[in-house]
PDB file of C-alpha atoms in Angstrom:
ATOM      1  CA  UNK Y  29       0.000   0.000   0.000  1.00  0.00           C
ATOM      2  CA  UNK Y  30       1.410   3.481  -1.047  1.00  0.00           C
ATOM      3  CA  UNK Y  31       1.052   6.331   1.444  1.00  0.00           C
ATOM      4  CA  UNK Y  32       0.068   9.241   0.275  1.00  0.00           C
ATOM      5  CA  UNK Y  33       2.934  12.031  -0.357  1.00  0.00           C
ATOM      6  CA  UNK Y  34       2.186  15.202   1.684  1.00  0.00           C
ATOM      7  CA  UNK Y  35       1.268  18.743   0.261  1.00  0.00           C
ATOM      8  CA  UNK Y  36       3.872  21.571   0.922  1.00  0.00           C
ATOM      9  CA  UNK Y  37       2.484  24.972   1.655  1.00  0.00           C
ATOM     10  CA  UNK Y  38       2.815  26.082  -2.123  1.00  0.00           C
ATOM     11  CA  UNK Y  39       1.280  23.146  -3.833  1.00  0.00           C
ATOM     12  CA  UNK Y  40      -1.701  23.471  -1.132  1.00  0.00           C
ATOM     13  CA  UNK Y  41      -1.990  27.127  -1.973  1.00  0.00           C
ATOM     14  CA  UNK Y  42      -2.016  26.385  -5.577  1.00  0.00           C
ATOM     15  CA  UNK Y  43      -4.485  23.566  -5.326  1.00  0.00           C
ATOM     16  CA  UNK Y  44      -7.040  26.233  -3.566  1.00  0.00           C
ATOM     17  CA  UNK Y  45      -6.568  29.297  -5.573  1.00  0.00           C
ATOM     18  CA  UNK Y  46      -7.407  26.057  -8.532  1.00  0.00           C
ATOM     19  CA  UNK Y  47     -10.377  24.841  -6.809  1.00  0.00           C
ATOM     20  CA  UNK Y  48     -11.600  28.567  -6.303  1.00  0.00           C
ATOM     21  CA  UNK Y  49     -11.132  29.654  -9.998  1.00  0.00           C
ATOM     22  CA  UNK Y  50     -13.711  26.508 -10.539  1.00  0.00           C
ATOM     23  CA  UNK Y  51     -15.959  27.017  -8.515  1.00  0.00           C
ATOM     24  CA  UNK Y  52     -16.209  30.777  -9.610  1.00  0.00           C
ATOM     25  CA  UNK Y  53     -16.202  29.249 -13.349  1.00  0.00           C
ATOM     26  CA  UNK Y  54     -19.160  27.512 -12.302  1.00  0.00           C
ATOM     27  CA  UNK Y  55     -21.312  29.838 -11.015  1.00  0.00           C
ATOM     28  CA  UNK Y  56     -20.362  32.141 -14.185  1.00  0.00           C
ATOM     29  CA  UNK Y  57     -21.803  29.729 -16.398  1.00  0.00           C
ATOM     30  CA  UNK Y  58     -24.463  28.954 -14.216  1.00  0.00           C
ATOM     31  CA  UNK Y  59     -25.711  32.861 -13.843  1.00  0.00           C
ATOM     32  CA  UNK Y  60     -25.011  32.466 -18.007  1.00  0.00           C
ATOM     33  CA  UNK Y  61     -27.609  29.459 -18.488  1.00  0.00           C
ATOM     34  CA  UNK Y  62     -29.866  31.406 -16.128  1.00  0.00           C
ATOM     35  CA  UNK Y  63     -29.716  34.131 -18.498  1.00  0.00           C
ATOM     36  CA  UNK Y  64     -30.344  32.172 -21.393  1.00  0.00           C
ATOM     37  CA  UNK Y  65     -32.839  30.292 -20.030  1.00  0.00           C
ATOM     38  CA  UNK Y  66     -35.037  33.501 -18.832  1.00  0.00           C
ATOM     39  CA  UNK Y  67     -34.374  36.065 -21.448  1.00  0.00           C
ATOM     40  CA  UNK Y  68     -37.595  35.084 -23.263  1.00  0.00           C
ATOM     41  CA  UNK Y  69     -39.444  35.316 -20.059  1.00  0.00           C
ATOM     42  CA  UNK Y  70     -39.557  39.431 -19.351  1.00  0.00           C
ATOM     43  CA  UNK Y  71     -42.361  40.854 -18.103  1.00  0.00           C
ATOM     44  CA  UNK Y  72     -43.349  37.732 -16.425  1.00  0.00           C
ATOM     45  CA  UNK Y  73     -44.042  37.578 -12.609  1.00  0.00           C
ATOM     46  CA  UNK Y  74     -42.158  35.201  -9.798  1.00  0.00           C
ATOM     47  CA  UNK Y  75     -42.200  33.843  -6.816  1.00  0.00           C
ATOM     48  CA  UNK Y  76     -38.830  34.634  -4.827  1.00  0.00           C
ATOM     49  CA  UNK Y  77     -36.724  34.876  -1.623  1.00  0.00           C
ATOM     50  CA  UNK Y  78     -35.170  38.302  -0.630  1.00  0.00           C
ATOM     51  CA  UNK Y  79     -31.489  36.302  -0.188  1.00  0.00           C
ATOM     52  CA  UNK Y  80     -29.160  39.521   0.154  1.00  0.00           C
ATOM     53  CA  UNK Y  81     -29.933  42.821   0.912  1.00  0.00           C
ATOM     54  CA  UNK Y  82     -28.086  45.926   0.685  1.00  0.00           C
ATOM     55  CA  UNK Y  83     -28.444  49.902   0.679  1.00  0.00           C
ATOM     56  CA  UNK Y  84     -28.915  49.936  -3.217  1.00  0.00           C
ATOM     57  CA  UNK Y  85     -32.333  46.954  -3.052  1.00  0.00           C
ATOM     58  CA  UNK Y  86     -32.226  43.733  -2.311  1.00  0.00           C
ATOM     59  CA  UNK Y  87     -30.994  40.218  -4.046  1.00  0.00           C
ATOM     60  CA  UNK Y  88     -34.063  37.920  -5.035  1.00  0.00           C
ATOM     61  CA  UNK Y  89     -33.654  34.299  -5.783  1.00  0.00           C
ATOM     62  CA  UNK Y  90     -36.380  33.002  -8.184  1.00  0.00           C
ATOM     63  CA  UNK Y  91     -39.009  29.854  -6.737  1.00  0.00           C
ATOM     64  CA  UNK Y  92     -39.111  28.039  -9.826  1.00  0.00           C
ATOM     65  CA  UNK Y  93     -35.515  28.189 -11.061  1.00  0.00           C
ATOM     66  CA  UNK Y  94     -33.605  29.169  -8.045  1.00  0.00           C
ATOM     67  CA  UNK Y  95     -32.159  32.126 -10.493  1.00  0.00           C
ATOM     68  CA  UNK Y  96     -30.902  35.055  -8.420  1.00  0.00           C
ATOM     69  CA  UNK Y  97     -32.084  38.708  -9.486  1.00  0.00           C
ATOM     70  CA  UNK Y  98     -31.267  42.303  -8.063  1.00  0.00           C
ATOM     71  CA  UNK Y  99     -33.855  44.659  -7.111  1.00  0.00           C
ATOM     72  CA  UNK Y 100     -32.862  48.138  -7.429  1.00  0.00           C
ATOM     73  CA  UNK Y 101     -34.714  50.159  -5.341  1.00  0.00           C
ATOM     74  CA  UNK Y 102     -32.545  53.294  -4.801  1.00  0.00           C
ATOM     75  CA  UNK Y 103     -33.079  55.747  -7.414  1.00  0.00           C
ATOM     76  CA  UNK Y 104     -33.258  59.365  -7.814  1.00  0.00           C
ATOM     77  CA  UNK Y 105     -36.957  59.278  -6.923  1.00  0.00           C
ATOM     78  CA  UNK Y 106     -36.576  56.539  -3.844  1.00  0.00           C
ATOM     79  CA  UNK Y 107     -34.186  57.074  -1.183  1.00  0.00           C
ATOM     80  CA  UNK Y 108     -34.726  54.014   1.179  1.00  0.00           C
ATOM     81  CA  UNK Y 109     -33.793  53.124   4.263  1.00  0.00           C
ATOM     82  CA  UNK Y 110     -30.985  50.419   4.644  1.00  0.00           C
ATOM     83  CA  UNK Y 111     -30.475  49.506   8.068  1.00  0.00           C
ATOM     84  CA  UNK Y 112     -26.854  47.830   7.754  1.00  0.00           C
ATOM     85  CA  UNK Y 113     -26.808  45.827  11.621  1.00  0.00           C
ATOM     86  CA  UNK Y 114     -30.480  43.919  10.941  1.00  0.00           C
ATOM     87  CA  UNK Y 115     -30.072  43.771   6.645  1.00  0.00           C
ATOM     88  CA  UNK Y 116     -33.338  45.307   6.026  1.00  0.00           C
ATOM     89  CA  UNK Y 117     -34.593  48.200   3.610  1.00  0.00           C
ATOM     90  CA  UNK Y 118     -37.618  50.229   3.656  1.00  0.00           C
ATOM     91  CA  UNK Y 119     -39.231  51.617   1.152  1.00  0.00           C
ATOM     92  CA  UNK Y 120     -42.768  53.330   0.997  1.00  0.00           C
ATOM     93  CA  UNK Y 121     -43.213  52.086   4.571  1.00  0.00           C
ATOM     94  CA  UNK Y 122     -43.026  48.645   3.773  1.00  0.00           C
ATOM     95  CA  UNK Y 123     -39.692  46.734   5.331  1.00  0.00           C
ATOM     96  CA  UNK Y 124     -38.265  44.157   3.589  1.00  0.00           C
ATOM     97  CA  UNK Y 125     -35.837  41.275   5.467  1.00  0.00           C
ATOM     98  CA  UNK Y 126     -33.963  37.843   4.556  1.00  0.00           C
ATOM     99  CA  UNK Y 127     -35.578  34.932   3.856  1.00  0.00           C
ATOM    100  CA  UNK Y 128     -38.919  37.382   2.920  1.00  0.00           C
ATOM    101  CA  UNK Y 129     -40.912  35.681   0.267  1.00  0.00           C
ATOM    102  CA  UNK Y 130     -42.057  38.565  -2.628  1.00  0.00           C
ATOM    103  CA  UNK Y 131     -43.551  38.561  -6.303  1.00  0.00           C
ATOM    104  CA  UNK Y 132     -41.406  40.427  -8.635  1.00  0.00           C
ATOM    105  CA  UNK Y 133     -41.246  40.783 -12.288  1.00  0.00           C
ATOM    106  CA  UNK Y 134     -37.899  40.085 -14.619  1.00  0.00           C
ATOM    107  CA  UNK Y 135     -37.423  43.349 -16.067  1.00  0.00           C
ATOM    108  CA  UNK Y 136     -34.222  42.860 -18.004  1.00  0.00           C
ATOM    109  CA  UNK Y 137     -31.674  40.185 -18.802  1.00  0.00           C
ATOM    110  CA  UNK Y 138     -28.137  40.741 -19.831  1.00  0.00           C
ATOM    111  CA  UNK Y 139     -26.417  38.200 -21.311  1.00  0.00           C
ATOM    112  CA  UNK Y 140     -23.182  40.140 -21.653  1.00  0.00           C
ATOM    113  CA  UNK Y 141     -23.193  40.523 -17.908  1.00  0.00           C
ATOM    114  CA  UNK Y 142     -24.866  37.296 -16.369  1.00  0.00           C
ATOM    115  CA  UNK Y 143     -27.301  39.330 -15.081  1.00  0.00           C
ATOM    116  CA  UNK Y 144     -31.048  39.436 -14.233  1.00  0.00           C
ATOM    117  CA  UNK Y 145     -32.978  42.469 -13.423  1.00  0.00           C
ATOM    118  CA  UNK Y 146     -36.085  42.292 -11.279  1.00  0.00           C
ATOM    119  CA  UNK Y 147     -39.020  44.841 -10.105  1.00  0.00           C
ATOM    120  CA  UNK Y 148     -40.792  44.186  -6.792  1.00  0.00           C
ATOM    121  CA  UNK Y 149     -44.281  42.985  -7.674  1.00  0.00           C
ATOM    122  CA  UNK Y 150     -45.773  42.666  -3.525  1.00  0.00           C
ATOM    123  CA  UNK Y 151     -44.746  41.142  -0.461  1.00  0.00           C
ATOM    124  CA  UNK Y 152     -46.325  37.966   0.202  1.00  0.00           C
TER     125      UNK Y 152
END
């Protein structure tokens, strides 16, 4: 039985920053199939989960596909509140928080960029 021959620090480090640039290749083309797969599908509504939130909107990830879309809600017109310790944004009064479900509608897709674009529909 051979033993196995153990890693130095540099051929460990190497063998990470290897497994990292796959994984990240993965979820590249993954975002890209997304894309694909939901470009004909704009201006339909979905059922998601508010997954990340920050003081531009909020990160939805799509029910049926488990797709992930942004939210913008900060504009020129709306201004609204981020509260950075809890991760939750209001807007209009209504508060939105991880793990919320909401209906929103795929505004946009972008190939180019791998990326989705989503309105907020309600809050379930």
């Amino acid at each position: 039985e051979q033993k196995p021959v153990p890693l130095t620090a540099d051929a460990l480090e190497a063998l990470q920053t290897r497994i990292s640039a796959g994984r990240q290749a993965v979820r590249q083309l993954e975002h890209w199939l997304y894309c694909h797969f939901l470009k004909d599908k704009i201006g339909e509504e979905f059922e998601g989960t508010v997954v990340r939130i920050n003081s531009l909107g909020m990160a939805v990830k799509l029910e049926a596909s488990g797709a992930v879309g942004f939210v913008l809600m900060r504009n020129k017109e709306n201004k609204p509140a981020f509260d950075q310790h809890r991760l939750r944004i209001t807007l209009n009064e209504i508060t939105y928080t991880l793990d919320q479900p909401v209906r929103v509608k795929l505004t946009a897709v972008d190939v180019e960029q791998k990326d989705l674009q989503l309105s907020l529909v309600v809050a379930v």
